[in-house]
Amino acid sequence: MEKLLEMKGITKRFPGVIANRDVNFDLVSGEVHALLGENGAGKSTLMKILFGIYKPDSGEVFLDGKPLEVNSPSSAIAAGIGMIHQHFMLVPSLSVTENVALGMGTSKMHEVERQLEDLANEYNLIVDPKAKIWQLSVGERQRVEILKALYRNAKLLVLDEPTAVLTPQEVEDFFETLRKLADNGRGLIFISHKLPEVLL
């Protein structure tokens, strides 16, 4: 099967610590891959390299078999990579639709809203597109982050400790969404330090 993502020989050093040493990692489309480890093990660092937040000291990244050079999150997004951070990147005073459209250079909010409703129904990410972010629960805010990545056509989604803030019912819904995303051919990287949920 064709690899969606390949990371070869990734090394990242910080003063006094080597966060990643010669890491090799690959992912195929339609796969959910868990990165499991204790806090501080270097999981998030590796994914922040993929998302253009950090630059590796050495190593190569390939997406769809082609060399990938990401210098910023915006270049990662343009390449089809979405990242759902532990701490959401949303503007509380704006609506769901406005947050999704932010930075996309569009003024056709009704069109964004229609596409959001389609994505929400397809992946069971139901949220009111007109609601302000501050009005939403933590689980709903996470849905907005996932919708934001899907709206930007992410073919690879990185989810950093996504269940840490969710209720048991929200965790169940979240895993159902992951399965649907994988069934539709997206690659998913799930970062966690909880072994039981990785085995689900």
PDB file of C-alpha atoms in Angstrom:
ATOM      1  CA  MET A   1       0.000   0.000   0.000  1.00  0.00           C
ATOM      2  CA  GLU A   2       1.190   3.517  -0.867  1.00  0.00           C
ATOM      3  CA  LYS A   3       2.609   5.528   2.030  1.00  0.00           C
ATOM      4  CA  LEU A   4       0.874   8.807   2.780  1.00  0.00           C
ATOM      5  CA  LEU A   5       3.609   9.948   5.163  1.00  0.00           C
ATOM      6  CA  GLU A   6       7.208   8.923   5.698  1.00  0.00           C
ATOM      7  CA  MET A   7       9.573  10.485   8.232  1.00  0.00           C
ATOM      8  CA  LYS A   8      13.177   9.284   7.989  1.00  0.00           C
ATOM      9  CA  GLY A   9      15.991   9.755  10.493  1.00  0.00           C
ATOM     10  CA  ILE A  10      14.342  12.661  12.329  1.00  0.00           C
ATOM     11  CA  THR A  11      16.499  14.144  15.080  1.00  0.00           C
ATOM     12  CA  LYS A  12      15.624  17.203  17.162  1.00  0.00           C
ATOM     13  CA  ARG A  13      17.791  18.615  19.940  1.00  0.00           C
ATOM     14  CA  PHE A  14      17.005  21.264  22.515  1.00  0.00           C
ATOM     15  CA  PRO A  15      19.560  22.662  24.992  1.00  0.00           C
ATOM     16  CA  GLY A  16      20.423  19.783  27.327  1.00  0.00           C
ATOM     17  CA  VAL A  17      18.068  17.217  25.748  1.00  0.00           C
ATOM     18  CA  ILE A  18      17.577  15.174  22.580  1.00  0.00           C
ATOM     19  CA  ALA A  19      13.811  15.098  22.060  1.00  0.00           C
ATOM     20  CA  ASN A  20      13.920  12.841  18.976  1.00  0.00           C
ATOM     21  CA  ARG A  21      16.866  10.691  17.932  1.00  0.00           C
ATOM     22  CA  ASP A  22      16.916   9.177  14.422  1.00  0.00           C
ATOM     23  CA  VAL A  23      13.144   8.536  14.355  1.00  0.00           C
ATOM     24  CA  ASN A  24      11.596   6.659  11.424  1.00  0.00           C
ATOM     25  CA  PHE A  25       7.824   6.744  11.053  1.00  0.00           C
ATOM     26  CA  ASP A  26       5.363   6.042   8.264  1.00  0.00           C
ATOM     27  CA  LEU A  27       1.615   6.073   7.731  1.00  0.00           C
ATOM     28  CA  VAL A  28      -0.659   4.879   4.933  1.00  0.00           C
ATOM     29  CA  SER A  29      -3.957   6.466   3.900  1.00  0.00           C
ATOM     30  CA  GLY A  30      -6.900   5.127   5.889  1.00  0.00           C
ATOM     31  CA  GLU A  31      -4.712   4.202   8.866  1.00  0.00           C
ATOM     32  CA  VAL A  32      -5.054   5.367  12.474  1.00  0.00           C
ATOM     33  CA  HIS A  33      -1.588   5.276  14.019  1.00  0.00           C
ATOM     34  CA  ALA A  34      -1.102   5.860  17.748  1.00  0.00           C
ATOM     35  CA  LEU A  35       2.036   7.456  19.166  1.00  0.00           C
ATOM     36  CA  LEU A  36       2.114   6.217  22.735  1.00  0.00           C
ATOM     37  CA  GLY A  37       4.483   7.330  25.456  1.00  0.00           C
ATOM     38  CA  GLU A  38       4.908   9.163  28.730  1.00  0.00           C
ATOM     39  CA  ASN A  39       4.677  12.933  28.869  1.00  0.00           C
ATOM     40  CA  GLY A  40       8.007  14.361  27.725  1.00  0.00           C
ATOM     41  CA  ALA A  41       8.847  11.348  25.531  1.00  0.00           C
ATOM     42  CA  GLY A  42       9.065  13.451  22.348  1.00  0.00           C
ATOM     43  CA  LYS A  43       5.738  12.525  20.694  1.00  0.00           C
ATOM     44  CA  SER A  44       4.452  16.078  20.367  1.00  0.00           C
ATOM     45  CA  THR A  45       7.878  17.343  19.284  1.00  0.00           C
ATOM     46  CA  LEU A  46       7.885  14.894  16.375  1.00  0.00           C
ATOM     47  CA  MET A  47       4.429  16.037  15.273  1.00  0.00           C
ATOM     48  CA  LYS A  48       5.330  19.710  15.675  1.00  0.00           C
ATOM     49  CA  ILE A  49       8.171  19.055  13.232  1.00  0.00           C
ATOM     50  CA  LEU A  50       5.628  17.612  10.798  1.00  0.00           C
ATOM     51  CA  PHE A  51       3.394  20.672  11.299  1.00  0.00           C
ATOM     52  CA  GLY A  52       6.188  23.182  10.756  1.00  0.00           C
ATOM     53  CA  ILE A  53       6.391  24.500  14.320  1.00  0.00           C
ATOM     54  CA  TYR A  54       9.908  23.081  14.800  1.00  0.00           C
ATOM     55  CA  LYS A  55      12.618  22.419  12.227  1.00  0.00           C
ATOM     56  CA  PRO A  56      14.443  19.077  12.586  1.00  0.00           C
ATOM     57  CA  ASP A  57      18.214  19.084  13.060  1.00  0.00           C
ATOM     58  CA  SER A  58      18.395  16.194  10.604  1.00  0.00           C
ATOM     59  CA  GLY A  59      16.115  13.864   8.683  1.00  0.00           C
ATOM     60  CA  GLU A  60      13.632  13.949   5.827  1.00  0.00           C
ATOM     61  CA  VAL A  61       9.841  14.031   5.494  1.00  0.00           C
ATOM     62  CA  PHE A  62       7.862  12.733   2.500  1.00  0.00           C
ATOM     63  CA  LEU A  63       4.146  13.226   1.824  1.00  0.00           C
ATOM     64  CA  ASP A  64       2.570  11.138  -0.939  1.00  0.00           C
ATOM     65  CA  GLY A  65       6.091  10.023  -1.878  1.00  0.00           C
ATOM     66  CA  LYS A  66       7.357  13.565  -2.485  1.00  0.00           C
ATOM     67  CA  PRO A  67       9.859  15.471  -0.308  1.00  0.00           C
ATOM     68  CA  LEU A  68       8.037  17.803   2.066  1.00  0.00           C
ATOM     69  CA  GLU A  69       9.576  21.038   3.327  1.00  0.00           C
ATOM     70  CA  VAL A  70       7.370  22.700   5.945  1.00  0.00           C
ATOM     71  CA  ASN A  71       8.585  25.979   7.397  1.00  0.00           C
ATOM     72  CA  SER A  72       5.408  26.991   9.207  1.00  0.00           C
ATOM     73  CA  PRO A  73       1.950  25.700  10.134  1.00  0.00           C
ATOM     74  CA  SER A  74       0.512  27.538   7.105  1.00  0.00           C
ATOM     75  CA  SER A  75       2.801  25.581   4.750  1.00  0.00           C
ATOM     76  CA  ALA A  76       1.796  22.324   6.504  1.00  0.00           C
ATOM     77  CA  ILE A  77      -1.899  23.203   6.088  1.00  0.00           C
ATOM     78  CA  ALA A  78      -1.323  24.020   2.407  1.00  0.00           C
ATOM     79  CA  ALA A  79       0.298  20.568   2.003  1.00  0.00           C
ATOM     80  CA  GLY A  80      -2.808  18.868   3.476  1.00  0.00           C
ATOM     81  CA  ILE A  81      -1.723  18.396   7.103  1.00  0.00           C
ATOM     82  CA  GLY A  82      -4.024  19.375   9.961  1.00  0.00           C
ATOM     83  CA  MET A  83      -3.137  19.391  13.653  1.00  0.00           C
ATOM     84  CA  ILE A  84      -5.556  19.428  16.563  1.00  0.00           C
ATOM     85  CA  HIS A  85      -3.602  20.784  19.524  1.00  0.00           C
ATOM     86  CA  GLN A  86      -4.280  20.055  23.189  1.00  0.00           C
ATOM     87  CA  HIS A  87      -5.034  23.751  23.637  1.00  0.00           C
ATOM     88  CA  PHE A  88      -7.468  24.812  20.947  1.00  0.00           C
ATOM     89  CA  MET A  89      -6.580  27.581  18.476  1.00  0.00           C
ATOM     90  CA  LEU A  90      -9.990  29.265  18.355  1.00  0.00           C
ATOM     91  CA  VAL A  91     -11.177  32.861  18.850  1.00  0.00           C
ATOM     92  CA  PRO A  92     -13.849  32.748  21.602  1.00  0.00           C
ATOM     93  CA  SER A  93     -15.737  35.866  20.445  1.00  0.00           C
ATOM     94  CA  LEU A  94     -16.201  34.574  16.875  1.00  0.00           C
ATOM     95  CA  SER A  95     -18.736  32.037  15.638  1.00  0.00           C
ATOM     96  CA  VAL A  96     -17.918  28.495  14.573  1.00  0.00           C
ATOM     97  CA  THR A  97     -18.203  29.497  10.900  1.00  0.00           C
ATOM     98  CA  GLU A  98     -16.038  32.603  11.383  1.00  0.00           C
ATOM     99  CA  ASN A  99     -13.327  30.558  13.125  1.00  0.00           C
ATOM    100  CA  VAL A 100     -13.274  28.019  10.304  1.00  0.00           C
ATOM    101  CA  ALA A 101     -13.119  30.730   7.630  1.00  0.00           C
ATOM    102  CA  LEU A 102     -10.454  32.754   9.476  1.00  0.00           C
ATOM    103  CA  GLY A 103      -7.340  33.140   7.346  1.00  0.00           C
ATOM    104  CA  MET A 104      -8.979  31.581   4.287  1.00  0.00           C
ATOM    105  CA  GLY A 105      -9.675  34.875   2.506  1.00  0.00           C
ATOM    106  CA  THR A 106     -13.369  34.202   1.980  1.00  0.00           C
ATOM    107  CA  SER A 107     -16.313  36.501   2.656  1.00  0.00           C
ATOM    108  CA  LYS A 108     -19.006  34.010   1.607  1.00  0.00           C
ATOM    109  CA  MET A 109     -19.963  32.862   5.101  1.00  0.00           C
ATOM    110  CA  HIS A 110     -23.161  31.174   3.915  1.00  0.00           C
ATOM    111  CA  GLU A 111     -21.063  28.932   1.638  1.00  0.00           C
ATOM    112  CA  VAL A 112     -18.631  28.103   4.481  1.00  0.00           C
ATOM    113  CA  GLU A 113     -21.596  27.333   6.728  1.00  0.00           C
ATOM    114  CA  ARG A 114     -23.134  24.993   4.135  1.00  0.00           C
ATOM    115  CA  GLN A 115     -19.865  23.087   3.706  1.00  0.00           C
ATOM    116  CA  LEU A 116     -19.469  22.869   7.487  1.00  0.00           C
ATOM    117  CA  GLU A 117     -22.938  21.385   7.863  1.00  0.00           C
ATOM    118  CA  ASP A 118     -22.120  18.769   5.200  1.00  0.00           C
ATOM    119  CA  LEU A 119     -18.845  17.823   6.928  1.00  0.00           C
ATOM    120  CA  ALA A 120     -20.508  17.804  10.360  1.00  0.00           C
ATOM    121  CA  ASN A 121     -23.213  15.414   9.170  1.00  0.00           C
ATOM    122  CA  GLU A 122     -20.766  13.162   7.319  1.00  0.00           C
ATOM    123  CA  TYR A 123     -18.432  12.723  10.299  1.00  0.00           C
ATOM    124  CA  ASN A 124     -20.840  13.087  13.241  1.00  0.00           C
ATOM    125  CA  LEU A 125     -19.240  16.382  14.317  1.00  0.00           C
ATOM    126  CA  ILE A 126     -22.501  18.134  15.078  1.00  0.00           C
ATOM    127  CA  VAL A 127     -22.125  21.712  16.274  1.00  0.00           C
ATOM    128  CA  ASP A 128     -24.151  24.894  15.668  1.00  0.00           C
ATOM    129  CA  PRO A 129     -22.233  26.861  12.994  1.00  0.00           C
ATOM    130  CA  LYS A 130     -23.714  30.148  14.254  1.00  0.00           C
ATOM    131  CA  ALA A 131     -22.721  29.614  17.910  1.00  0.00           C
ATOM    132  CA  LYS A 132     -19.919  31.663  19.428  1.00  0.00           C
ATOM    133  CA  ILE A 133     -16.964  29.570  20.577  1.00  0.00           C
ATOM    134  CA  TRP A 134     -17.314  30.770  24.177  1.00  0.00           C
ATOM    135  CA  GLN A 135     -20.795  29.204  24.251  1.00  0.00           C
ATOM    136  CA  LEU A 136     -19.532  25.716  23.388  1.00  0.00           C
ATOM    137  CA  SER A 137     -18.458  22.823  25.588  1.00  0.00           C
ATOM    138  CA  VAL A 138     -14.872  21.567  25.374  1.00  0.00           C
ATOM    139  CA  GLY A 139     -16.001  18.585  23.289  1.00  0.00           C
ATOM    140  CA  GLU A 140     -17.822  20.876  20.846  1.00  0.00           C
ATOM    141  CA  ARG A 141     -14.735  23.096  20.555  1.00  0.00           C
ATOM    142  CA  GLN A 142     -12.685  20.051  19.617  1.00  0.00           C
ATOM    143  CA  ARG A 143     -15.243  19.238  16.908  1.00  0.00           C
ATOM    144  CA  VAL A 144     -14.762  22.768  15.547  1.00  0.00           C
ATOM    145  CA  GLU A 145     -10.986  22.209  15.373  1.00  0.00           C
ATOM    146  CA  ILE A 146     -11.495  18.955  13.458  1.00  0.00           C
ATOM    147  CA  LEU A 147     -14.012  20.630  11.129  1.00  0.00           C
ATOM    148  CA  LYS A 148     -11.536  23.470  10.567  1.00  0.00           C
ATOM    149  CA  ALA A 149      -8.874  20.968   9.428  1.00  0.00           C
ATOM    150  CA  LEU A 150     -11.342  19.101   7.194  1.00  0.00           C
ATOM    151  CA  TYR A 151     -12.575  22.352   5.638  1.00  0.00           C
ATOM    152  CA  ARG A 152      -8.947  23.057   4.701  1.00  0.00           C
ATOM    153  CA  ASN A 153      -8.813  19.643   2.954  1.00  0.00           C
ATOM    154  CA  ALA A 154      -6.485  17.899   5.400  1.00  0.00           C
ATOM    155  CA  LYS A 155      -5.606  14.403   4.201  1.00  0.00           C
ATOM    156  CA  LEU A 156      -3.462  13.816   7.290  1.00  0.00           C
ATOM    157  CA  LEU A 157      -4.704  14.724  10.767  1.00  0.00           C
ATOM    158  CA  VAL A 158      -2.548  14.863  13.888  1.00  0.00           C
ATOM    159  CA  LEU A 159      -4.456  14.782  17.184  1.00  0.00           C
ATOM    160  CA  ASP A 160      -2.423  15.696  20.271  1.00  0.00           C
ATOM    161  CA  GLU A 161      -3.831  14.075  23.454  1.00  0.00           C
ATOM    162  CA  PRO A 162      -7.366  14.524  22.075  1.00  0.00           C
ATOM    163  CA  THR A 163      -9.266  12.682  24.815  1.00  0.00           C
ATOM    164  CA  ALA A 164      -7.667  14.451  27.789  1.00  0.00           C
ATOM    165  CA  VAL A 165     -10.511  16.976  28.077  1.00  0.00           C
ATOM    166  CA  LEU A 166     -13.476  14.839  26.961  1.00  0.00           C
ATOM    167  CA  THR A 167     -16.288  13.148  28.894  1.00  0.00           C
ATOM    168  CA  PRO A 168     -16.660   9.342  28.482  1.00  0.00           C
ATOM    169  CA  GLN A 169     -19.547   9.841  25.975  1.00  0.00           C
ATOM    170  CA  GLU A 170     -17.509  12.393  24.024  1.00  0.00           C
ATOM    171  CA  VAL A 171     -14.582   9.936  23.918  1.00  0.00           C
ATOM    172  CA  GLU A 172     -16.882   7.287  22.433  1.00  0.00           C
ATOM    173  CA  ASP A 173     -18.183   9.768  19.808  1.00  0.00           C
ATOM    174  CA  PHE A 174     -14.619  10.879  19.077  1.00  0.00           C
ATOM    175  CA  PHE A 175     -13.446   7.339  18.271  1.00  0.00           C
ATOM    176  CA  GLU A 176     -16.473   6.832  16.016  1.00  0.00           C
ATOM    177  CA  THR A 177     -15.444   9.992  14.115  1.00  0.00           C
ATOM    178  CA  LEU A 178     -11.853   8.730  13.815  1.00  0.00           C
ATOM    179  CA  ARG A 179     -13.069   5.485  12.275  1.00  0.00           C
ATOM    180  CA  LYS A 180     -15.190   7.384   9.729  1.00  0.00           C
ATOM    181  CA  LEU A 181     -12.263   9.627   8.794  1.00  0.00           C
ATOM    182  CA  ALA A 182     -10.009   6.591   8.301  1.00  0.00           C
ATOM    183  CA  ASP A 183     -12.692   4.784   6.276  1.00  0.00           C
ATOM    184  CA  ASN A 184     -12.722   7.791   3.927  1.00  0.00           C
ATOM    185  CA  GLY A 185      -8.977   7.452   3.329  1.00  0.00           C
ATOM    186  CA  ARG A 186      -7.524  10.053   5.667  1.00  0.00           C
ATOM    187  CA  GLY A 187      -4.379   9.274   7.632  1.00  0.00           C
ATOM    188  CA  LEU A 188      -4.646   9.868  11.374  1.00  0.00           C
ATOM    189  CA  ILE A 189      -1.935  10.180  14.007  1.00  0.00           C
ATOM    190  CA  PHE A 190      -3.218   9.950  17.541  1.00  0.00           C
ATOM    191  CA  ILE A 191      -0.843  11.077  20.323  1.00  0.00           C
ATOM    192  CA  SER A 192      -1.572   9.660  23.768  1.00  0.00           C
ATOM    193  CA  HIS A 193      -0.029   8.560  27.047  1.00  0.00           C
ATOM    194  CA  LYS A 194      -3.034   6.328  27.893  1.00  0.00           C
ATOM    195  CA  LEU A 195      -2.489   2.715  26.838  1.00  0.00           C
ATOM    196  CA  PRO A 196      -6.126   1.533  27.332  1.00  0.00           C
ATOM    197  CA  GLU A 197      -7.557   4.036  24.828  1.00  0.00           C
ATOM    198  CA  VAL A 198      -4.890   3.232  22.225  1.00  0.00           C
ATOM    199  CA  LEU A 199      -5.997  -0.414  22.358  1.00  0.00           C
ATOM    200  CA  LEU A 200      -9.649   0.502  21.552  1.00  0.00           C
TER     201      LEU A 200
END
